[in-house]
CSV table of C-alpha atoms and ligand atoms in Angstrom, one decimal:
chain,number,residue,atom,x,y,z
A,1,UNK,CA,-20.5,-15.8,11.9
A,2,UNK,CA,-18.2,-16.4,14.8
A,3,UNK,CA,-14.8,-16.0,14.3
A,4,UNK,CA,-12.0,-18.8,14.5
A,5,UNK,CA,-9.7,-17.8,17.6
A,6,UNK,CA,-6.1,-18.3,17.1
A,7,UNK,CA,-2.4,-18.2,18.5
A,8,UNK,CA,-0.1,-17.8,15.9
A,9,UNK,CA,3.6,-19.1,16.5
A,10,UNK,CA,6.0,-18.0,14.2
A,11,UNK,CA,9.8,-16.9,12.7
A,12,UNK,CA,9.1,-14.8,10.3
A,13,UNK,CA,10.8,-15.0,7.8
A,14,UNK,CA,9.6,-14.3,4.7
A,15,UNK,CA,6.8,-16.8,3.9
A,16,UNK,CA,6.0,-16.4,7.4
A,17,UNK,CA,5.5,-12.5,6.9
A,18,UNK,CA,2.9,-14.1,3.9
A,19,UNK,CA,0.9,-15.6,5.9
A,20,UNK,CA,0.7,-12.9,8.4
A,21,UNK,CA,-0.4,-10.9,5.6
A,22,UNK,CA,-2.9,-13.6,5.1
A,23,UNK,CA,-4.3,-13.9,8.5
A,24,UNK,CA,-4.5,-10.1,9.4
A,25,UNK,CA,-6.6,-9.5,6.2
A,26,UNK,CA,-8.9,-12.2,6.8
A,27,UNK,CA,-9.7,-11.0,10.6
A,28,UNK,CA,-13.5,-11.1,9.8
A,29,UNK,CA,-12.9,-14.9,9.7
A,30,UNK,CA,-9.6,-15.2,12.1
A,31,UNK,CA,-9.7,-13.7,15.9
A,32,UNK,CA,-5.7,-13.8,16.4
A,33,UNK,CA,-5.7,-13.5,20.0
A,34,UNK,CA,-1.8,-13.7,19.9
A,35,UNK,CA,1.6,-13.5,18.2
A,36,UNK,CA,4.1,-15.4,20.0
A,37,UNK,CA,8.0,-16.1,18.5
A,38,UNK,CA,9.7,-18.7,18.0
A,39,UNK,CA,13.6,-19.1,16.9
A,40,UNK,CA,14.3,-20.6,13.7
A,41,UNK,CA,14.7,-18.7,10.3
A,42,UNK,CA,16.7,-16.2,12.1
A,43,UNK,CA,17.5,-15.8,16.2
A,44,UNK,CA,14.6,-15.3,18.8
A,45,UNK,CA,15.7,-11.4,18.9
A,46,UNK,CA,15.3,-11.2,15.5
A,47,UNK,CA,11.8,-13.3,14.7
A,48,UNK,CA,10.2,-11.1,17.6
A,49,UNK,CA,11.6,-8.2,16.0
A,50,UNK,CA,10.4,-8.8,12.6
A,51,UNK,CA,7.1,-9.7,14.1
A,52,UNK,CA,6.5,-6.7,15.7
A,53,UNK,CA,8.0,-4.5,12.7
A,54,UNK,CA,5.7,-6.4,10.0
A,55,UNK,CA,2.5,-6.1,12.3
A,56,UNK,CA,3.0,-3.0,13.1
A,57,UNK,CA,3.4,-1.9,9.7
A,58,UNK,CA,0.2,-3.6,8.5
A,59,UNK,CA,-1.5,-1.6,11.2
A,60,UNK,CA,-2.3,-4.7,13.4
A,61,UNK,CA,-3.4,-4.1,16.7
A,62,UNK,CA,-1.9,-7.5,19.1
A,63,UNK,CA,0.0,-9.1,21.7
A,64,UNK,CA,3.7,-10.0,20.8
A,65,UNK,CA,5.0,-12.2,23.0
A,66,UNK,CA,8.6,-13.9,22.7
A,67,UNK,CA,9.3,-17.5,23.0
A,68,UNK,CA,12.5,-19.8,23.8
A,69,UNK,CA,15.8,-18.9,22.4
A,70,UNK,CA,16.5,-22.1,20.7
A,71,UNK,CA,15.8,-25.9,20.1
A,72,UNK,CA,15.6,-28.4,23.7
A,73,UNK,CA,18.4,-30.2,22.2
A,74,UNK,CA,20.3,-29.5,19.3
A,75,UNK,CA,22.1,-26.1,18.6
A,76,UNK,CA,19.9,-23.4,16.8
A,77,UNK,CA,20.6,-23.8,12.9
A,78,UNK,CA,19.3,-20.9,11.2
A,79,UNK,CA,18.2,-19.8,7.7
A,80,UNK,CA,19.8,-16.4,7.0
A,81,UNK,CA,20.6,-18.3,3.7
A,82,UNK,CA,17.4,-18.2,2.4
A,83,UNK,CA,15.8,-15.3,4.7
A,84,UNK,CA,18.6,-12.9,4.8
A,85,UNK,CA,20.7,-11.9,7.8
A,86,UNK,CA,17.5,-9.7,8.7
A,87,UNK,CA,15.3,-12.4,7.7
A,88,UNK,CA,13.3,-10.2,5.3
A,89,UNK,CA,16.2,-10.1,3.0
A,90,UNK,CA,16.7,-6.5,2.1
A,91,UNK,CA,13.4,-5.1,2.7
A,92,UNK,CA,13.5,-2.7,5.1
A,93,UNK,CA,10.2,-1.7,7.6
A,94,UNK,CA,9.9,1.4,10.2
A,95,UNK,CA,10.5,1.2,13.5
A,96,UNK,CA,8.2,-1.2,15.5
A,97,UNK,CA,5.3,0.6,17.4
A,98,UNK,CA,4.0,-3.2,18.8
A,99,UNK,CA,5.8,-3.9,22.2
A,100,UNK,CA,7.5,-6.6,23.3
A,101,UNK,CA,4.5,-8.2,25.5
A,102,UNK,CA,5.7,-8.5,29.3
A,103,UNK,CA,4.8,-12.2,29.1
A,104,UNK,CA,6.9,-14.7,28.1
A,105,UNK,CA,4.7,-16.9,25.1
A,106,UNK,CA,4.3,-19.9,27.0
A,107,UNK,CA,2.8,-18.1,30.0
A,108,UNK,CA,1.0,-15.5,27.5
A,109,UNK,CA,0.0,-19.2,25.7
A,110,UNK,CA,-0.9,-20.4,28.6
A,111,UNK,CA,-3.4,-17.7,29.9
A,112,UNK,CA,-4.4,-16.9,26.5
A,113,UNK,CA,-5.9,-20.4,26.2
A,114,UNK,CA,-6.9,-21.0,29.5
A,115,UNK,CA,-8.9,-17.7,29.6
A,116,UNK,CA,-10.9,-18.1,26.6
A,117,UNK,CA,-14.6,-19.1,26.1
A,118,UNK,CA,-13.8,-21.3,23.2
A,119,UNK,CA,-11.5,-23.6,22.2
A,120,UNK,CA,-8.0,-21.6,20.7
A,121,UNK,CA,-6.6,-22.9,17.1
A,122,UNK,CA,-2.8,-22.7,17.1
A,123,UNK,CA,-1.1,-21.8,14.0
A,124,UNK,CA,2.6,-23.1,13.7
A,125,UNK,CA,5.1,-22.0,11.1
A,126,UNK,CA,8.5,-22.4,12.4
A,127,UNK,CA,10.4,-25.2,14.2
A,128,UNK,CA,7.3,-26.3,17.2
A,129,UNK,CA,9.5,-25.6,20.4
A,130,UNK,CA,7.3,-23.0,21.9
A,131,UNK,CA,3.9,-24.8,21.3
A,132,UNK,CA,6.0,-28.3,22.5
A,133,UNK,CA,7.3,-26.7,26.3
A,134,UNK,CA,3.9,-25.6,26.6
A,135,UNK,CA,2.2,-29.2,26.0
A,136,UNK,CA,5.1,-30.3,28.5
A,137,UNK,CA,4.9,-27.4,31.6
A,138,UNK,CA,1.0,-27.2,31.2
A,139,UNK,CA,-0.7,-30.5,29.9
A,140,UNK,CA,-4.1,-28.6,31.2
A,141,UNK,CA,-4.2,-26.9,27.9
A,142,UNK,CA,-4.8,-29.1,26.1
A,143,UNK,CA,-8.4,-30.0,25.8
A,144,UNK,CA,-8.8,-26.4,25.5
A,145,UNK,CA,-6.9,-26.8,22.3
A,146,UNK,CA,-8.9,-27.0,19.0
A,147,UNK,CA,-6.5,-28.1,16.3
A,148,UNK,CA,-2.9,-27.2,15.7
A,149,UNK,CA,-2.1,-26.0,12.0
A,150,UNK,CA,1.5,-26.8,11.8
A,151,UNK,CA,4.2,-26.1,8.3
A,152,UNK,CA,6.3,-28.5,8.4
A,153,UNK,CA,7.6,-31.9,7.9
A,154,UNK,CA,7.7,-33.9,4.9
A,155,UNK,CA,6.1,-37.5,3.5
A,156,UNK,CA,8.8,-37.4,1.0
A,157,UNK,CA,12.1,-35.1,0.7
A,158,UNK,CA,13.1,-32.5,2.9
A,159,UNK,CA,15.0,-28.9,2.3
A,160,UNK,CA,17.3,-29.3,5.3
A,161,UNK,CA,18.6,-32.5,4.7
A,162,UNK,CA,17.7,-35.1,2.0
A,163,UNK,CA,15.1,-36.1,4.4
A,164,UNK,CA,14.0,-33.7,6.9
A,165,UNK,CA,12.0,-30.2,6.6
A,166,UNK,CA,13.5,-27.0,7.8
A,167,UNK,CA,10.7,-26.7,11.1
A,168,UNK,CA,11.4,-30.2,11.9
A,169,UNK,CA,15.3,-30.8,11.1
A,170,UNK,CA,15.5,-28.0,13.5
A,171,UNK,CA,13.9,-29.4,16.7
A,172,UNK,CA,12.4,-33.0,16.1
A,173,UNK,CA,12.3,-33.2,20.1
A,174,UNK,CA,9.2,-30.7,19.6
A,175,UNK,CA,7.5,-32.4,16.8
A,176,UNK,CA,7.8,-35.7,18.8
A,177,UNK,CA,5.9,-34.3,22.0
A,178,UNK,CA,3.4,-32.2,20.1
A,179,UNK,CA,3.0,-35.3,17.3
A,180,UNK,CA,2.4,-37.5,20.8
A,181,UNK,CA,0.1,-35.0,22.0
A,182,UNK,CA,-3.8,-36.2,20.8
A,183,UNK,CA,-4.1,-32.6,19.7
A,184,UNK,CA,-5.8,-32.5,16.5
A,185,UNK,CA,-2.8,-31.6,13.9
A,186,UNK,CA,-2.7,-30.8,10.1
A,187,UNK,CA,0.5,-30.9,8.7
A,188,UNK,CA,1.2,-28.5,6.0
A,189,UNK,CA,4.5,-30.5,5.0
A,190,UNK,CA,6.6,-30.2,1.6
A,191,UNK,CA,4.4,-32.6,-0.2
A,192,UNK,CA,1.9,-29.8,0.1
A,193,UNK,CA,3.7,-26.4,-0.1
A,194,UNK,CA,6.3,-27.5,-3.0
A,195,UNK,CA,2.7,-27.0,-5.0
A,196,UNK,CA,1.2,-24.2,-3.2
A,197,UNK,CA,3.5,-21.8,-4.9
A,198,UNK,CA,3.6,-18.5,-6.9
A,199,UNK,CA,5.1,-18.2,-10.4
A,200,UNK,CA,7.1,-14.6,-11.4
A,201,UNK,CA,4.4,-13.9,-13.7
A,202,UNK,CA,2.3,-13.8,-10.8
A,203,UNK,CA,4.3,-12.2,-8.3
A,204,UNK,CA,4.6,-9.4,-10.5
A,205,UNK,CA,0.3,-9.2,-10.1
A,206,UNK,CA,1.6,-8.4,-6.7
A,207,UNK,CA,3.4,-5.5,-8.1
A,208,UNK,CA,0.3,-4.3,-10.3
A,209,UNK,CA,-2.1,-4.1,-7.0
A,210,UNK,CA,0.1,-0.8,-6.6
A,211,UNK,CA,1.2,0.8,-3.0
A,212,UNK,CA,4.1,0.8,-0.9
A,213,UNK,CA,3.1,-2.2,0.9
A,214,UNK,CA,2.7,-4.2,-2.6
A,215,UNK,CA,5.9,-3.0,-3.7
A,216,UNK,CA,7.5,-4.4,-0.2
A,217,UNK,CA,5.6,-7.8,-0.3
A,218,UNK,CA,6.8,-8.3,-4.3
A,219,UNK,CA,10.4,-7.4,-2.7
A,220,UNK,CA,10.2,-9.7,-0.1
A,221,UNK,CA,9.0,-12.4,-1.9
A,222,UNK,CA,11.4,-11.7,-4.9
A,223,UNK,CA,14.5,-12.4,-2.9
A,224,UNK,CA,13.5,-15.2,-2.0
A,225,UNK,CA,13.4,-16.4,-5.7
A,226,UNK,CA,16.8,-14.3,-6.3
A,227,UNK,CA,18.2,-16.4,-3.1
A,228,UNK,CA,16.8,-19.5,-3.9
A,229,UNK,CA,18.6,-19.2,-7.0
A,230,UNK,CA,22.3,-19.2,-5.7
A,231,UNK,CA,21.6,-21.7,-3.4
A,232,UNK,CA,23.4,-25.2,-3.5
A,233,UNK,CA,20.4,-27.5,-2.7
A,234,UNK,CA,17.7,-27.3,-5.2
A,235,UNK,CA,13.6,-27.1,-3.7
A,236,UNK,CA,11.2,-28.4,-6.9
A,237,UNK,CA,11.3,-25.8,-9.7
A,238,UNK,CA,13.5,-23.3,-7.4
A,239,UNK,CA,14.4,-21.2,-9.8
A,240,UNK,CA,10.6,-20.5,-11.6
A,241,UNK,CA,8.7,-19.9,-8.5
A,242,UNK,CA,8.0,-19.4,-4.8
A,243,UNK,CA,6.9,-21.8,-2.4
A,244,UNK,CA,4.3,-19.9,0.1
A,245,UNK,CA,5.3,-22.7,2.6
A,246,UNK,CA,3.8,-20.5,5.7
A,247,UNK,CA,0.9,-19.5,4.0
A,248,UNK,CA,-0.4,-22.8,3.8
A,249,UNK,CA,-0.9,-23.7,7.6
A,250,UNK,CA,-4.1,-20.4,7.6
A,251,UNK,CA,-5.3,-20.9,4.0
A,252,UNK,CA,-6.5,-24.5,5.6
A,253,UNK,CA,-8.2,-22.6,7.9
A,254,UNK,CA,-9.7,-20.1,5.9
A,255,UNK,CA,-10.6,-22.6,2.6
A,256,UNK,CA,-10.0,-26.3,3.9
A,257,UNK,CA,-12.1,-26.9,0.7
A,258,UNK,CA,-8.6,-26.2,-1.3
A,259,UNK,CA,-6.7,-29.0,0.0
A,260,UNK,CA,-6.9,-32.6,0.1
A,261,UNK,CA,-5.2,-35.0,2.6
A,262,UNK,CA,-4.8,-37.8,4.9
A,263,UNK,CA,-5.1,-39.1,8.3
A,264,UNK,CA,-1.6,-40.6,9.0
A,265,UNK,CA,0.6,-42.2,11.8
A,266,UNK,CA,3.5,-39.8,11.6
A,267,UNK,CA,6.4,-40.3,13.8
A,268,UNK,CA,9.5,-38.4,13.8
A,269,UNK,CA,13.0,-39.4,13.8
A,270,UNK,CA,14.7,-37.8,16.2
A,271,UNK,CA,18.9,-38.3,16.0
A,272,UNK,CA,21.4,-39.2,13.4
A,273,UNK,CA,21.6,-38.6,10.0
A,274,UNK,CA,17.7,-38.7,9.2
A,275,UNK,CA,16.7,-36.2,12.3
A,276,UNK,CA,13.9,-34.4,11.6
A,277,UNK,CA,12.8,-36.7,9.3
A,278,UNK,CA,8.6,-37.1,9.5
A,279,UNK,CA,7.8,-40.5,8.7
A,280,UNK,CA,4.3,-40.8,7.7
A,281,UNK,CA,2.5,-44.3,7.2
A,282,UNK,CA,0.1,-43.0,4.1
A,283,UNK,CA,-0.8,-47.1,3.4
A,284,UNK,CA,-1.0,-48.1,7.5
A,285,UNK,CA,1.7,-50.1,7.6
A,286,UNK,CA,2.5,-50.0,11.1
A,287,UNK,CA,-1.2,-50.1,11.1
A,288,UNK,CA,-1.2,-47.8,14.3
A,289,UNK,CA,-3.7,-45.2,14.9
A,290,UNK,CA,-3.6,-41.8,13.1
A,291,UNK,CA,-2.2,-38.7,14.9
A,292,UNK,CA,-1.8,-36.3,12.1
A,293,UNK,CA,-3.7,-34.9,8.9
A,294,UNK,CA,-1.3,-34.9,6.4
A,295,UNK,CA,-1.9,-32.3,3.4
A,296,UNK,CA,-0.5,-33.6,-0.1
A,297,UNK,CA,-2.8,-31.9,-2.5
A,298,UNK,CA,-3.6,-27.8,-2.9
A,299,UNK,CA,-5.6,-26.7,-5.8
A,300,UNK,CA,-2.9,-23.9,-6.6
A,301,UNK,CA,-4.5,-21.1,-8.7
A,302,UNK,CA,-7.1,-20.6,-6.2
A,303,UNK,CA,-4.3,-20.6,-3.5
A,304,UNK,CA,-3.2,-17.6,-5.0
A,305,UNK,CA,-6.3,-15.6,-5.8
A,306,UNK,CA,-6.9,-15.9,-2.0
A,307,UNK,CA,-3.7,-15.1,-1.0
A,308,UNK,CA,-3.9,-11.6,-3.6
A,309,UNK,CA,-6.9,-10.9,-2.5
A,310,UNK,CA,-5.5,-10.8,1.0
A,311,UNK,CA,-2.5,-8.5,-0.5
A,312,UNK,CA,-4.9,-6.4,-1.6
A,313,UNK,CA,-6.9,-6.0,1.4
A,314,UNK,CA,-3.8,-5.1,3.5
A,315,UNK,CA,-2.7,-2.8,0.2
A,316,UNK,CA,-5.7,-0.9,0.5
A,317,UNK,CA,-5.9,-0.3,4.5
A,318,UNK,CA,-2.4,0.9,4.3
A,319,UNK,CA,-3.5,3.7,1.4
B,401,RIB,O1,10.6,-25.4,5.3
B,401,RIB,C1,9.9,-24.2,5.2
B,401,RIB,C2,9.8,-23.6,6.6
B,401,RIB,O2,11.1,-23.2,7.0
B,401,RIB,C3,9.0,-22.3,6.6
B,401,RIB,O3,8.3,-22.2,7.8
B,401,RIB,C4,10.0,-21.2,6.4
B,401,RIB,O4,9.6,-20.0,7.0
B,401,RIB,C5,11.2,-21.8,7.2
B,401,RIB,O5,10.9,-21.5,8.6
B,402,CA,CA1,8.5,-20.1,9.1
């Protein structure tokens, strides 16, 4: 079977070190081509940091490249509140042995696209600024551009503000070009991940699949609960389980079959007190054509089989 080719853009960030976790342990399905970085959980130093430390570690073998430093517009608002200053709370990783790649992501993007027999999937889970100044500076990408798997955004709620999801909230600018793009886009918003998550009975599985990268994964994803705990605002049941928000935008690719959604008009609001805010027509109202395939349904315990059996896959390459 061919494999699905890939750019992943990411700030990891803990769920976003989940769904590496995912992706890597699937590569008989997933061709990641490239890694590139994007700033949001934590600075652009630090997200390309991370990425190179976590891969590394999980013995992957792949281009790192890092993307912009911050937002077009607004000021970088970060979330070493929830991630840790670090942005994998305490957990601590050896020494990178993945360089820094000597192309900046959009050009790395660019030729990484535009140099490929097939069409390239990218995967998108942090705020969209990378994947958005490459739409803008090279518009010739585009039919070369499968889909775009994208966390974030919201139908209802938001983490950042009342309204808006963290990815968004942080540069709606992005989500409005790559939203006005005709890419093909699923949205992995809220509605989605607030039910893709992992109780602590079930975290602790992680625990039982034994190893030192097991242990660090049930760390990882343990302070996150611990955080999420102290933390002013409230996400749905916050203090009984984890959302894998990340994880979400490759288990569509690897088990569409697990979600249900919706083609939607979604537009974006880009200033003010709702910025960020994804507004997404689920009953046509504006009765405009649909730009986005909204997830709003996961069925959740087969969620997280797949996502331990990729814990276990990575568990036992590392033995
Ligand atoms: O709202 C959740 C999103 O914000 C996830 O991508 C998480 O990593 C943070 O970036
Ligand atoms: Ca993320």
């Amino acid at each position: 079977m061919t494999k699905l080719p890939i750019i992943i853009d990411t700030d990891p960030g803990i769920d976003d070190a989940m769904m590496l976790t995912l992706a890597f342990a699937n590569d008989d399905v997933l061709d990641v081509r490239l890694v590139t970085t994007c700033s949001g959980n934590i600075s652009q130093d630090k997200t390309n940091y991370n990425a190179r430390t976590f891969l590394s570690y999980i013995g992957a073998s792949v281009e790192i490249a890092r993307g912009l430093e911050g937002p077009f517009f607004r000021e970088l608002e970060v979330a070493e509140d929830i991630h840790g200053e670090s942005g994998f709370g305490n957990v601590k990783f050896p020494a990178p042995k993945l360089p820094v790649s000597e192309r900046p992501a959009i050009t790395a993007m660019l030729e990484t696209i535009m140099t490929s027999d097939e069409k390239i999937t990218i995967v998108a889970t942090g705020p969209l600024t990378n994947v958005a100044a490459l739409l803008l500076a090279h518009p010739e990408v585009k039919p070369k551009i499968e889909r775009i798997s994208w966390m974030g955004g919201a139908a209802v709620g938001g983490n950042m503000s009342p309204v808006a999801e963290f990815n968004a909230y942080v540069d709606p600018h992005a989500v409005e070009i790559v939203f006005r793009s005709g890419i093909p886009i699923v949205m992995s918003g809220l509605d989605v991940t607030h039910k893709a998550f992992v109780t602590i009975d079930e975290a602790e599985n992680i625990l039982r699949i034994g190893g030192e990268f097991a242990d660090k994964a049930y760390q990882l994803v343990t302070y996150y609960l611990d955080v999420m705990k102290k933390t002013p605002f409230h996400e749905e049941n916050y203090d009984q389980v984890l959302h894998f928000h990340d994880v979400c935008a490759v288990m569509y690719l690897l088990n569409p079959e697990l979600f249900e959604g919706q083609n939607c008009h979604v537009v974006v609001s880009l200033e003010g007190i709702t910025a960020g805010a994804t507004v997404v027509d689920y009953t046509n109202r504006t009765d405009k054509a649909p730009n986005v395939h909204v997830l709003h349904t996961v069925n959740r315990e087969q969620f997280v089989a797949e996502f331990m059996k990729a814990v276990e896959i990575i568990s036992a390459r590392l033995k």
